[in-house]
Backbone as a ProteinNet text record, in pm:
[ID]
protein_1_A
[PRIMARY]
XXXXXXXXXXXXXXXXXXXXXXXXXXXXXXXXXXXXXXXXXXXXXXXXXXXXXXXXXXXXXXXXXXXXXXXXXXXXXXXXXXXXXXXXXXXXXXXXXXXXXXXXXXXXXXXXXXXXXXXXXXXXXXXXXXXXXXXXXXXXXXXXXXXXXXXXXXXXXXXXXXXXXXXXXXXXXXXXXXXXXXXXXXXXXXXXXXX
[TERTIARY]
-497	-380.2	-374.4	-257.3	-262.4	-232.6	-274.9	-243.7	-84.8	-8.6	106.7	94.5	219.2	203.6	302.4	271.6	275.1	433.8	504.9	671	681.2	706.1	728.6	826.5	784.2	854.4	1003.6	1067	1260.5	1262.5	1352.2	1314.3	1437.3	1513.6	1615.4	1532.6	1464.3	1325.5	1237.5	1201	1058	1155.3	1255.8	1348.3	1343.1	1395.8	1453.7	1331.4	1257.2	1112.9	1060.8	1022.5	1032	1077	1220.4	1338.2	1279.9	1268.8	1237	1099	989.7	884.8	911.8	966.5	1024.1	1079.8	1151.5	1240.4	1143.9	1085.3	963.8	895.4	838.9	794.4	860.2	989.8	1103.9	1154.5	1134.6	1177.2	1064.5	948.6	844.1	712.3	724.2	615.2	498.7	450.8	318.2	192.1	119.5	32.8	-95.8	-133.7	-209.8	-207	-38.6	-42.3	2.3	26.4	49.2	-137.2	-275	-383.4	-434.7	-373.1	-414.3	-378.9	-212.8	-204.2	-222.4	-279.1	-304.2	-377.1	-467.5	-558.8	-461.4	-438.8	-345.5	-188.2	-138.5	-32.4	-90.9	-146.4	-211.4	-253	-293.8	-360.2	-282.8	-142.4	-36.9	50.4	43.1	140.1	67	-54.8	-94.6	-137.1	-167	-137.7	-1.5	71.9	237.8	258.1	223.8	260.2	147.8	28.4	-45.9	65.8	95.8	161.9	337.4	383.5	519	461.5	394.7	352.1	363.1	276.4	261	369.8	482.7	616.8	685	649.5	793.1	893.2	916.4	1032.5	1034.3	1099	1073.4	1165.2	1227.9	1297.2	1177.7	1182.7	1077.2	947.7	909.9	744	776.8	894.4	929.8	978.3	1033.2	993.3	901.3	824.6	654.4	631.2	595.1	513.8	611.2	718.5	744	710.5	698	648.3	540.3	423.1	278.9	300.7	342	344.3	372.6	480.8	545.2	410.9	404.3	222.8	143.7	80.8	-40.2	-17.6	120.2	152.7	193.1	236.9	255.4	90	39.3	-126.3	-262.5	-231.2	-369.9	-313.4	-255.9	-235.5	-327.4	-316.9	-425.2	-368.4	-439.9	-385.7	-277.1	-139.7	-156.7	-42.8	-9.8	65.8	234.1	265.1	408.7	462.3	400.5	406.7	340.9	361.1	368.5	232.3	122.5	12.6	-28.6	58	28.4	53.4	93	75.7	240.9	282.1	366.3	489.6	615.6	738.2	809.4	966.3	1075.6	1129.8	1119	1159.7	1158.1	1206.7	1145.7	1051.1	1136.2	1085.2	903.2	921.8	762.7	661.6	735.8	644.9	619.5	718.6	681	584.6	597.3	465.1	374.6	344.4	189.3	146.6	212.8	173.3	108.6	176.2	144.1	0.8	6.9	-117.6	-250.9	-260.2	-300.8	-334.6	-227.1	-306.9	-324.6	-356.1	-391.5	-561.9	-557.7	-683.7	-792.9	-752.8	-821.8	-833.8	-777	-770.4	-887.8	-930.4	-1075.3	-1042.1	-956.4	-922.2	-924.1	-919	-918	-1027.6	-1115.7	-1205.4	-1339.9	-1304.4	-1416.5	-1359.3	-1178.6	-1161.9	-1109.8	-1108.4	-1106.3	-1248.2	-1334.1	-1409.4	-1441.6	-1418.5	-1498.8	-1322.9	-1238.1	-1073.5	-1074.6	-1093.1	-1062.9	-968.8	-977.1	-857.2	-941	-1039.6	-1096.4	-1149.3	-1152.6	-1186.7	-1145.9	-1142.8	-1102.2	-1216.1	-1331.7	-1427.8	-1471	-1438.3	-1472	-1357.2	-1234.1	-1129.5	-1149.7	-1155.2	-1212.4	-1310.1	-1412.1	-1541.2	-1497.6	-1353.1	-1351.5	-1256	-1167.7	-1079.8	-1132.3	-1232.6	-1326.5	-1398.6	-1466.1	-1528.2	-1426	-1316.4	-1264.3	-1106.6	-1086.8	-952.3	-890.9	-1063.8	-1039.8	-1051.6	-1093.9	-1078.2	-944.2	-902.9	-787.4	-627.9	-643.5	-563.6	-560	-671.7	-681.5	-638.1	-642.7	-607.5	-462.7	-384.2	-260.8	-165.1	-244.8	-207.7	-205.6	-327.4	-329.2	-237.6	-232.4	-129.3	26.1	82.5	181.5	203	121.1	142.1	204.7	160.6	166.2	255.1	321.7	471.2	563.8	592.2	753.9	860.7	895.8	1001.1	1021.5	1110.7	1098.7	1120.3	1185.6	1198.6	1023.4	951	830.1	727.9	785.9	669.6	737.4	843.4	881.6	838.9	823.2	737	608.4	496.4	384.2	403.2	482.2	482.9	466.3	565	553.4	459.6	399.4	275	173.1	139.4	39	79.4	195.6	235.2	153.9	174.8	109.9	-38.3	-79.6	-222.3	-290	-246.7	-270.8	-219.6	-147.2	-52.6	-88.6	-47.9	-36.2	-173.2	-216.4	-322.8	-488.7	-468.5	-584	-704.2	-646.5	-785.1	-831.1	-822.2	-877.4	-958.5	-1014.4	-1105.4	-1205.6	-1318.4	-1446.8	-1455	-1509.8	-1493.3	-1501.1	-1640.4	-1616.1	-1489.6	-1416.2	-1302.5	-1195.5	-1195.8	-1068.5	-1072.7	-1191.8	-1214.2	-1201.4	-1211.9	-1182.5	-1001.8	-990	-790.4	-724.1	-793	-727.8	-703.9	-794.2	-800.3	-705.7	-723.6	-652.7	-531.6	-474.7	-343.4	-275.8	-328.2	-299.4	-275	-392.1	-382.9	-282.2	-217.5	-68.2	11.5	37.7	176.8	170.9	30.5	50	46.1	48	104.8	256.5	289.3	433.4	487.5	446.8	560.6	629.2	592.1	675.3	801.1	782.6	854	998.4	1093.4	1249	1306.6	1263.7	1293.2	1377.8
3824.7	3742.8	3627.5	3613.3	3491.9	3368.9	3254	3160.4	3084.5	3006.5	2986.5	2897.3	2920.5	2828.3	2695.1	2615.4	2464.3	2426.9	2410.8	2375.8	2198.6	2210.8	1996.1	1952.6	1840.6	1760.8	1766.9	1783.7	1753	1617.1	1597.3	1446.2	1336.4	1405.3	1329.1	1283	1376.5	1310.7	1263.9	1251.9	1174.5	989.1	1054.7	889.8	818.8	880.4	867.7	792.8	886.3	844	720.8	694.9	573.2	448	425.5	321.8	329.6	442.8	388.3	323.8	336.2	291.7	155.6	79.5	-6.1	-71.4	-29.4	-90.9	-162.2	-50.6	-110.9	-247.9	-231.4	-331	-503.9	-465	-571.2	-595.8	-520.4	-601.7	-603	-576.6	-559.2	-652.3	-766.6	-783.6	-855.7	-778.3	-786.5	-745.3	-828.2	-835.9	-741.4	-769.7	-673.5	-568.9	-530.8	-390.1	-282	-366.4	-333	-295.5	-381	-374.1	-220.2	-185.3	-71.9	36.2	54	174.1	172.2	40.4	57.4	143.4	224.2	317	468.4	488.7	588.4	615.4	482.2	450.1	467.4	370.9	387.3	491.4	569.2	699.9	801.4	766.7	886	835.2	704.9	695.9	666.6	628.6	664.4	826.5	933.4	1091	1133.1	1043.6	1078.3	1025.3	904.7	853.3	921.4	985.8	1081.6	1199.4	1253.4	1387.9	1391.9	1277.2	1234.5	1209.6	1191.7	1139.7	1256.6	1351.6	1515.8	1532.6	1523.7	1585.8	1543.4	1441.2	1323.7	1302.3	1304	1208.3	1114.4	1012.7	882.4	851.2	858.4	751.8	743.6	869.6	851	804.5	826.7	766.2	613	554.9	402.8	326.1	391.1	433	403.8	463.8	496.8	357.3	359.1	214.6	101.1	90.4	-2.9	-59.9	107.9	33.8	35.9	117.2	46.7	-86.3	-175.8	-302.1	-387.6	-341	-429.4	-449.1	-278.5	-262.7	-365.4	-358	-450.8	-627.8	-657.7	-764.6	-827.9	-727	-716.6	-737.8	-649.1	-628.7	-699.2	-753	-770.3	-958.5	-1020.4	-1176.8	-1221.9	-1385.7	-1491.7	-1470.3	-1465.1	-1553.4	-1672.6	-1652.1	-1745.3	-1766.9	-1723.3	-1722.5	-1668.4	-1673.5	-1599.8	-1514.3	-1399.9	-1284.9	-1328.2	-1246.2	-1255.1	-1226.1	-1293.6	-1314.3	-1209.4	-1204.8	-1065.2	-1212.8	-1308.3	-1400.5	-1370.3	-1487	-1458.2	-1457.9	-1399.5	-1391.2	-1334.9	-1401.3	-1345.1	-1292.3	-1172.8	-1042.7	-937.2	-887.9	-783	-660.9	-620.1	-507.8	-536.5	-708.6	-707.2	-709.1	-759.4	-726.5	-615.6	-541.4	-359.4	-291.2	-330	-318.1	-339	-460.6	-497	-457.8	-444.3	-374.2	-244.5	-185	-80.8	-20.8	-140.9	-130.4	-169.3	-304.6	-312.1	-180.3	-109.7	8.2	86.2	121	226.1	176.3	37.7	-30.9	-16.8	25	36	131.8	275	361.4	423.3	493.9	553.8	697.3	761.3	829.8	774.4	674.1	624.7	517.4	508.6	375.9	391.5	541.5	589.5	533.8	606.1	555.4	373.7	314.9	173.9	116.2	200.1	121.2	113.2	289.2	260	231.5	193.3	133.6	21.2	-30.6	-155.8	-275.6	-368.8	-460.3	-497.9	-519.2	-534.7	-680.4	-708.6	-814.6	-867.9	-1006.1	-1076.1	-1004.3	-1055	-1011	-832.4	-793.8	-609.6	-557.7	-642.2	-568.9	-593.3	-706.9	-781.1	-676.8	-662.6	-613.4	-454.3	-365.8	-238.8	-240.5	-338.5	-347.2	-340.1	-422	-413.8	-323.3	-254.1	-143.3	-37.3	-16.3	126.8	144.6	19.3	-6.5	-41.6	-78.1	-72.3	28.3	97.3	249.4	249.3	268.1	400.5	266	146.7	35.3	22	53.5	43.8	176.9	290.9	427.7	397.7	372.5	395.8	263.1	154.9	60	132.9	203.6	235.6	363.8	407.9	573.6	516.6	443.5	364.9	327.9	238.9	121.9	252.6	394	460.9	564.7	535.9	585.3	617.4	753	726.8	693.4	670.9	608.8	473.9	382.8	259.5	218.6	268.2	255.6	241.9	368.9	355.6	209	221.3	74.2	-48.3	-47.7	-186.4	-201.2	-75.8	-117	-115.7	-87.1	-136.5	-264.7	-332.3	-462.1	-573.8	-499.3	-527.3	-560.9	-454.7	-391.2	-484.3	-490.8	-644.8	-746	-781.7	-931.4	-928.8	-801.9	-827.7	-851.8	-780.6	-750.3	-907.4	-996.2	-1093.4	-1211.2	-1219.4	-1329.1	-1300.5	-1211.1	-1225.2	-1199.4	-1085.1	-1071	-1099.1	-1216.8	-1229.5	-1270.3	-1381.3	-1397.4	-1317.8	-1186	-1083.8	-1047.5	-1043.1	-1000.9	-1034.1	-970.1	-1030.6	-1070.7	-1160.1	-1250.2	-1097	-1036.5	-902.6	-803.2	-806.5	-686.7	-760.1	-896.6	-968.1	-951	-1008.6	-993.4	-864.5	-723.4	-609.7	-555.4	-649.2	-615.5	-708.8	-772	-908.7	-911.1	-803.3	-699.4	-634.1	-552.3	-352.9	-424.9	-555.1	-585.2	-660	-741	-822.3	-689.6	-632.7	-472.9	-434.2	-420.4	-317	-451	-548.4	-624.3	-668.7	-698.8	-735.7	-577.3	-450	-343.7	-336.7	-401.5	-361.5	-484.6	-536.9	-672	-632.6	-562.6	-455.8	-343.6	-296.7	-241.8	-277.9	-141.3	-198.4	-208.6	-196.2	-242	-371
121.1	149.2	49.4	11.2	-105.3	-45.2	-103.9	-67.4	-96.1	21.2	10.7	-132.3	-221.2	-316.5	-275.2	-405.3	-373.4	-406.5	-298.4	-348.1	-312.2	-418.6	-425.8	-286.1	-216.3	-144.1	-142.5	-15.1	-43.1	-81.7	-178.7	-242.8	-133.3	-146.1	-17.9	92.7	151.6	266.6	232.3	151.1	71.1	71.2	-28	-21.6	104.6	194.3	318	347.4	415.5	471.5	381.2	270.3	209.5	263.6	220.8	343.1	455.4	504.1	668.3	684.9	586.4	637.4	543.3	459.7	400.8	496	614.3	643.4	782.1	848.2	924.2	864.1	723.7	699.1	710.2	641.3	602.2	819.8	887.3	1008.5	1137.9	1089.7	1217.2	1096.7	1091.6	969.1	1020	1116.8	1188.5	1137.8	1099.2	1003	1101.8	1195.3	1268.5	1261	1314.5	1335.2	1177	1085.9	988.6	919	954.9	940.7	1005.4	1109.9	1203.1	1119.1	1077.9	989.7	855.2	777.9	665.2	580	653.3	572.5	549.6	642.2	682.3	578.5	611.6	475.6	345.1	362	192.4	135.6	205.5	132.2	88	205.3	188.9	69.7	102.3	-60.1	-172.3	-202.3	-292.6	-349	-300.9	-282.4	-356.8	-270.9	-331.9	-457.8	-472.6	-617	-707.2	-685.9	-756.2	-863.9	-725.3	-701.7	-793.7	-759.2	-864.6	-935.9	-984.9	-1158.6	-1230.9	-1186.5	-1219.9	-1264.8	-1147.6	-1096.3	-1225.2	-1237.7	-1327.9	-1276.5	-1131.8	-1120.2	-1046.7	-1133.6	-1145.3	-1085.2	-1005.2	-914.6	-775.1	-749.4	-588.3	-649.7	-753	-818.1	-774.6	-814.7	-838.1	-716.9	-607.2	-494.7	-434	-436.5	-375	-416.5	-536.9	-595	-508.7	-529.6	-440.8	-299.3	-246.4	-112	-96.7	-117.5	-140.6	-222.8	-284	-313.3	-193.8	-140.7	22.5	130.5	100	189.6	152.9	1.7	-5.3	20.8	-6.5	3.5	111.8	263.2	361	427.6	411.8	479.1	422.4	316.8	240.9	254.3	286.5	292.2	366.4	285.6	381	512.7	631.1	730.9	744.9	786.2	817.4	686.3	632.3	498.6	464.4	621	645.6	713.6	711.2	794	936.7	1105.6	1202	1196.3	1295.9	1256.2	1403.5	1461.1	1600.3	1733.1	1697.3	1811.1	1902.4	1981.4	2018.8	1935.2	1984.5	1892.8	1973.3	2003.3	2049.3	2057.5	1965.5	1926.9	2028.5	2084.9	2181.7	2149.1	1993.4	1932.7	1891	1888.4	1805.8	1922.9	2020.2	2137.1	2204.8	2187.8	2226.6	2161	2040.3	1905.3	1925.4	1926.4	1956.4	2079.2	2182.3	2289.4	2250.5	2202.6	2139.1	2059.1	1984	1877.9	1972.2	2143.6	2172.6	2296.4	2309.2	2429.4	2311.4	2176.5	2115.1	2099.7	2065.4	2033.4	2124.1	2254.8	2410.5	2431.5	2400.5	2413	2454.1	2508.8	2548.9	2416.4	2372.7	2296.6	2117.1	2119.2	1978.2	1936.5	2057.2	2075.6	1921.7	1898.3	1773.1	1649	1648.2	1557.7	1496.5	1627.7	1591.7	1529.4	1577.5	1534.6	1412.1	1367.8	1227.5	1146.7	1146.5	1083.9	1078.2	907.3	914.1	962	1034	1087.9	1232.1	1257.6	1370.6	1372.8	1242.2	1245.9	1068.9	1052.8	939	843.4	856.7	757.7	724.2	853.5	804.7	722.5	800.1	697.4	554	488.6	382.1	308	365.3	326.3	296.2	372.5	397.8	251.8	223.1	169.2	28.1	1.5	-117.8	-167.3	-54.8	-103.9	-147.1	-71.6	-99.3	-200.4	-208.1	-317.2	-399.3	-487.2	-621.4	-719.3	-695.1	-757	-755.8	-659	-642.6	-721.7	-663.4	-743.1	-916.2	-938.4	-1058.8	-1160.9	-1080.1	-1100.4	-1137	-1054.6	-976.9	-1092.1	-1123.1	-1208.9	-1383.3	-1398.7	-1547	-1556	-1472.8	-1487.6	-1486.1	-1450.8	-1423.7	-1535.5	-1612.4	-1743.4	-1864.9	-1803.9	-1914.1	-1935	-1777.8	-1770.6	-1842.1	-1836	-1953.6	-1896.6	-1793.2	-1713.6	-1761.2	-1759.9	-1760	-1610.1	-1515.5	-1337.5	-1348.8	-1409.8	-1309.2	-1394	-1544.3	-1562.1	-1517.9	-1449.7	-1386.8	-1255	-1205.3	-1061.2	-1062.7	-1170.8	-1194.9	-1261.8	-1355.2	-1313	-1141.8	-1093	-937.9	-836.2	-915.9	-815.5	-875	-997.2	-1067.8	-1003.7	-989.7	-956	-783.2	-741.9	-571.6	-571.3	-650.7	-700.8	-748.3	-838.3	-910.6	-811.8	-772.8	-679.5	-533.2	-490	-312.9	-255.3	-309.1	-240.9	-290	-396.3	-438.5	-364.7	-276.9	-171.4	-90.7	-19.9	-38.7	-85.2	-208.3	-276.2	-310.2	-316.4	-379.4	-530.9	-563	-717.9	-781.8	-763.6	-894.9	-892.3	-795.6	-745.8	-840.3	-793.3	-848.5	-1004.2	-1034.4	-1175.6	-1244.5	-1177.9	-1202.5	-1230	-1125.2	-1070.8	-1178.6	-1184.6	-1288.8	-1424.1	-1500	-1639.3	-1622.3	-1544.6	-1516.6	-1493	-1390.7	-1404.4	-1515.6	-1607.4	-1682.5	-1796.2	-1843.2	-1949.3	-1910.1	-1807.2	-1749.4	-1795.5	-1776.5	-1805.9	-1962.6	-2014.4	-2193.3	-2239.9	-2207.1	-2267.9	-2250.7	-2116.7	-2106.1	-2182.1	-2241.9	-2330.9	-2383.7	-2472.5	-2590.3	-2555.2	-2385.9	-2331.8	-2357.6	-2432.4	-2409.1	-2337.4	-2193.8	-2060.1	-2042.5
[MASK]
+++++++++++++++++++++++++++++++++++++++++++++++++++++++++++++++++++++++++++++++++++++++++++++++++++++++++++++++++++++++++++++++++++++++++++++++++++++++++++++++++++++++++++++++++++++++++++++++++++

């Protein structure tokens, strides 16, 4: 029996799905519960922006990068720095949410995987965040810089500015100092850009 072969994403739903998890971000900007699905997000859109690169097309690549930027800049902030910190808020919707994130957190069904998912605490997330996302940031930054799109090297500009600016305290001195090359190398290559 052969194996099914590989037919690329409907790009209309890839878009779609994009906005909508964009749009989650831009009106639910709960820094907690945004901590809960961060591993989960991240992996899928970094995968995807893998996978469009291959593809070459650069609108959903530019896309993607965009909203993993919203992500890291959404999830990876100081405390305390803008976004809804999970406390109270008048919103109804944000309170249905966190309800939410709090009976998933309790769960006798998910109690394994909270534990080992970063966001449980300030410092594990920190510590989880360091170990596992500079690789794949720094990947995702140099494949970008080298784009033939100009859509896709303007949203690795983007994506440096989150990297260098928003979410620097986050990081451990050697990570930063790692992100701080690989992003700066991506924006003094793009100078020259006729963008």
């Amino acid at each position: 029996r052969l194996p099914p072969r590989y037919t690329p994403p409907d790009s209309l739903l890839c878009t779609q799905a994009l906005k909508t998890l964009r749009s989650f971000m831009d009106h639910v900007p709960v820094v907690k519960a945004w901590r809960a699905l961060f591993p989960g997000c991240f992996a899928g859109i970094y995968r995807f922006i893998l996978s469009q690169l291959r593809l070459t097309t650069h609108k959903l690549t530019s896309d993607a990068v965009g909203t993993l930027t919203k992500l890291l800049s959404l999830t990876l902030i100081e405390p305390g720095s803008g976004a809804v910190e999970g406390g109270s808020d008048n919103s109804n919707a944000l309170d249905q949410i966190q309800a939410l994130v709090q009976k998933t957190s309790t769960s006798k069904d998910m109690l394994t995987v909270q534990q080992s998912t970063p966001g449980n605490n300030e410092e594990g997330f920190k510590e989880e965040i360091n170990n596992r996302l500079l690789a794949p940031l720094s990947v995702v930054v140099n494949l970008l810089s080298a784009g033939k799109s100009a859509k896709v090297r303007l949203s690795a500009t983007k994506l440096c500015k989150a990297i260098l600016l928003d979410t620097r305290n986050i990081w451990t001195i050697e990570n930063w100092e790692q992100l701080e090359v690989t992003s700066m190398e991506c924006c003094l290559s793009l100078l020259h850009d006729h963008n």
